[in-house]
């Protein structure tokens, strides 16, 4: 396992998987291989408070998040209550079944608009779980932002070379 936040887990790539009529969906094998090393052999899933999708992580990530909330905010601060209620209070511990599937609660599926397919997207310490069309729209929007950001980074390159003494 790689070192870092979320118990050392870093999720990358994206995968589309079928959701059956009961709400069962297979977690991508690459993600399961990391998550199965967790103290909880499953995945913790909750509604994103920023995006129209679900977020998922290891139990260790959720524990670290809870600890950060306790350290960074006073026990009765409104911001702590908002974050704790929105994330921790709505998180579902979803164990893997024998086939590596989880059972998504109906409330989570409705929130994200997931019906027959789900797209799992690794974004570092978390996994985003999207309805396919919503994922494509979000991905395209992020690509546009990334192109703009990359152009700004490219503009910095000559100054960095000049500062190092190579741009004379």
Tab-separated table of C-alpha atoms in Angstrom:
chain	number	residue	atom	x	y	z
A	1	UNK	CA	0.000	0.000	0.000
A	2	UNK	CA	1.203	3.500	-0.798
A	3	UNK	CA	1.854	5.923	2.035
A	4	UNK	CA	-0.235	9.009	2.616
A	5	UNK	CA	-3.729	9.998	3.594
A	6	UNK	CA	-6.667	7.584	3.635
A	7	UNK	CA	-4.672	4.813	5.178
A	8	UNK	CA	-2.209	4.982	2.273
A	9	UNK	CA	-4.795	4.449	-0.473
A	10	UNK	CA	-4.658	6.271	-3.786
A	11	UNK	CA	-7.424	5.565	-6.263
A	12	UNK	CA	-6.972	6.333	-9.975
A	13	UNK	CA	-8.721	5.583	-13.298
A	14	UNK	CA	-12.430	5.123	-13.971
A	15	UNK	CA	-14.635	2.099	-14.522
A	16	UNK	CA	-18.276	1.617	-15.529
A	17	UNK	CA	-20.189	-1.209	-13.880
A	18	UNK	CA	-23.738	-2.495	-14.155
A	19	UNK	CA	-26.120	-1.970	-11.229
A	20	UNK	CA	-28.644	-4.766	-10.796
A	21	UNK	CA	-32.328	-4.342	-9.896
A	22	UNK	CA	-31.545	-4.677	-6.174
A	23	UNK	CA	-28.872	-1.940	-6.281
A	24	UNK	CA	-25.872	-4.254	-6.190
A	25	UNK	CA	-22.810	-3.099	-8.077
A	26	UNK	CA	-19.323	-4.538	-8.339
A	27	UNK	CA	-16.584	-2.295	-6.978
A	28	UNK	CA	-13.707	-2.310	-9.498
A	29	UNK	CA	-11.157	-5.014	-8.664
A	30	UNK	CA	-8.320	-2.465	-8.571
A	31	UNK	CA	-10.135	-0.492	-5.865
A	32	UNK	CA	-11.191	-3.608	-3.963
A	33	UNK	CA	-7.579	-4.788	-3.799
A	34	UNK	CA	-6.736	-1.638	-1.817
A	35	UNK	CA	-9.926	-1.540	0.234
A	36	UNK	CA	-9.670	-5.186	1.280
A	37	UNK	CA	-6.494	-4.270	3.187
A	38	UNK	CA	-8.564	-1.868	5.268
A	39	UNK	CA	-9.756	-2.560	8.813
A	40	UNK	CA	-13.250	-2.633	7.263
A	41	UNK	CA	-13.466	-4.976	4.248
A	42	UNK	CA	-15.768	-2.763	2.244
A	43	UNK	CA	-16.282	0.843	1.298
A	44	UNK	CA	-17.796	3.862	3.025
A	45	UNK	CA	-20.198	5.763	0.737
A	46	UNK	CA	-21.948	9.110	1.243
A	47	UNK	CA	-23.623	11.888	-0.749
A	48	UNK	CA	-21.184	14.464	-2.073
A	49	UNK	CA	-21.946	17.910	-0.702
A	50	UNK	CA	-20.138	19.514	-3.656
A	51	UNK	CA	-21.122	17.404	-6.673
A	52	UNK	CA	-24.177	15.482	-7.934
A	53	UNK	CA	-22.535	12.133	-7.231
A	54	UNK	CA	-21.568	9.842	-4.389
A	55	UNK	CA	-18.196	9.861	-2.677
A	56	UNK	CA	-16.566	6.756	-1.272
A	57	UNK	CA	-13.463	5.960	0.710
A	58	UNK	CA	-11.859	3.578	3.123
A	59	UNK	CA	-12.831	3.429	6.788
A	60	UNK	CA	-9.389	4.884	7.597
A	61	UNK	CA	-10.090	7.968	5.485
A	62	UNK	CA	-13.353	8.524	7.336
A	63	UNK	CA	-11.584	8.095	10.674
A	64	UNK	CA	-8.930	10.630	9.624
A	65	UNK	CA	-11.635	13.036	8.485
A	66	UNK	CA	-13.454	12.689	11.797
A	67	UNK	CA	-10.197	13.326	13.669
A	68	UNK	CA	-9.470	16.422	11.557
A	69	UNK	CA	-12.930	17.794	12.289
A	70	UNK	CA	-12.314	17.306	16.010
A	71	UNK	CA	-8.883	18.968	15.823
A	72	UNK	CA	-9.677	21.829	13.454
A	73	UNK	CA	-13.004	22.938	14.903
A	74	UNK	CA	-14.360	23.435	18.393
A	75	UNK	CA	-16.813	20.826	19.617
A	76	UNK	CA	-19.813	23.096	19.092
A	77	UNK	CA	-18.796	25.172	16.057
A	78	UNK	CA	-21.426	25.434	13.355
A	79	UNK	CA	-18.946	24.543	10.593
A	80	UNK	CA	-17.998	21.308	12.345
A	81	UNK	CA	-21.639	20.378	12.818
A	82	UNK	CA	-22.387	21.090	9.169
A	83	UNK	CA	-19.510	18.963	7.888
A	84	UNK	CA	-19.983	16.145	10.398
A	85	UNK	CA	-23.716	15.942	9.748
A	86	UNK	CA	-23.375	16.127	5.981
A	87	UNK	CA	-20.541	13.621	5.614
A	88	UNK	CA	-20.213	11.430	8.694
A	89	UNK	CA	-23.893	11.444	9.590
A	90	UNK	CA	-24.881	10.273	6.124
A	91	UNK	CA	-22.111	7.725	5.496
A	92	UNK	CA	-22.978	4.087	4.869
A	93	UNK	CA	-20.510	1.280	5.632
A	94	UNK	CA	-21.036	-1.082	2.699
A	95	UNK	CA	-19.285	-4.458	3.038
A	96	UNK	CA	-18.210	-6.429	-0.018
A	97	UNK	CA	-20.187	-9.587	-0.726
A	98	UNK	CA	-18.482	-12.762	-1.974
A	99	UNK	CA	-18.414	-11.365	-5.518
A	100	UNK	CA	-16.910	-7.988	-4.609
A	101	UNK	CA	-20.229	-6.175	-4.864
A	102	UNK	CA	-21.826	-3.639	-2.560
A	103	UNK	CA	-25.518	-2.929	-2.099
A	104	UNK	CA	-26.115	0.769	-2.704
A	105	UNK	CA	-28.950	2.080	-0.526
A	106	UNK	CA	-31.890	3.439	-2.541
A	107	UNK	CA	-31.438	6.906	-1.009
A	108	UNK	CA	-27.875	7.127	-2.356
A	109	UNK	CA	-28.894	5.901	-5.797
A	110	UNK	CA	-31.684	8.482	-5.955
A	111	UNK	CA	-29.368	11.295	-4.843
A	112	UNK	CA	-26.889	10.558	-7.651
A	113	UNK	CA	-29.487	9.538	-10.255
A	114	UNK	CA	-27.895	6.091	-10.576
A	115	UNK	CA	-30.104	3.446	-12.143
A	116	UNK	CA	-28.602	0.681	-14.312
A	117	UNK	CA	-24.938	1.784	-14.520
A	118	UNK	CA	-22.449	3.466	-12.200
A	119	UNK	CA	-19.085	5.017	-13.043
A	120	UNK	CA	-16.392	4.710	-10.364
A	121	UNK	CA	-13.783	7.464	-10.654
A	122	UNK	CA	-10.601	7.413	-8.569
A	123	UNK	CA	-9.544	10.911	-7.514
A	124	UNK	CA	-6.735	10.159	-5.088
A	125	UNK	CA	-7.906	9.396	-1.576
A	126	UNK	CA	-11.561	9.146	-2.641
A	127	UNK	CA	-13.705	7.486	-5.254
A	128	UNK	CA	-16.541	9.348	-6.942
A	129	UNK	CA	-19.530	7.256	-8.051
A	130	UNK	CA	-21.503	8.831	-10.887
A	131	UNK	CA	-24.488	8.276	-13.122
A	132	UNK	CA	-22.809	7.892	-16.562
A	133	UNK	CA	-24.245	10.963	-18.348
A	134	UNK	CA	-23.584	13.187	-15.323
A	135	UNK	CA	-20.002	11.855	-15.197
A	136	UNK	CA	-19.429	12.636	-18.884
A	137	UNK	CA	-20.710	16.208	-18.461
A	138	UNK	CA	-18.567	16.744	-15.354
A	139	UNK	CA	-15.491	15.170	-16.994
A	140	UNK	CA	-15.848	17.447	-20.029
A	141	UNK	CA	-16.208	20.507	-17.777
A	142	UNK	CA	-13.102	19.504	-15.827
A	143	UNK	CA	-11.123	18.957	-19.042
A	144	UNK	CA	-11.891	22.541	-20.080
A	145	UNK	CA	-10.705	23.805	-16.706
A	146	UNK	CA	-7.595	21.615	-16.915
A	147	UNK	CA	-6.715	23.022	-20.347
A	148	UNK	CA	-6.938	26.563	-18.971
A	149	UNK	CA	-4.862	25.626	-15.923
A	150	UNK	CA	-2.248	23.894	-18.091
A	151	UNK	CA	-1.889	27.012	-20.228
A	152	UNK	CA	-1.153	29.059	-17.112
A	153	UNK	CA	1.431	26.500	-16.005
A	154	UNK	CA	3.030	26.551	-19.444
A	155	UNK	CA	3.396	30.321	-19.190
A	156	UNK	CA	5.352	29.871	-15.952
A	157	UNK	CA	7.907	27.507	-17.456
A	158	UNK	CA	10.136	30.128	-19.164
A	159	UNK	CA	10.364	32.166	-15.963
A	160	UNK	CA	11.357	29.068	-13.979
A	161	UNK	CA	14.116	28.317	-16.490
A	162	UNK	CA	15.263	31.950	-16.450
A	163	UNK	CA	15.351	31.979	-12.660
A	164	UNK	CA	17.562	28.886	-12.746
A	165	UNK	CA	20.019	30.720	-14.983
A	166	UNK	CA	19.128	28.864	-18.171
A	167	UNK	CA	17.031	31.513	-19.931
A	168	UNK	CA	19.608	34.024	-21.197
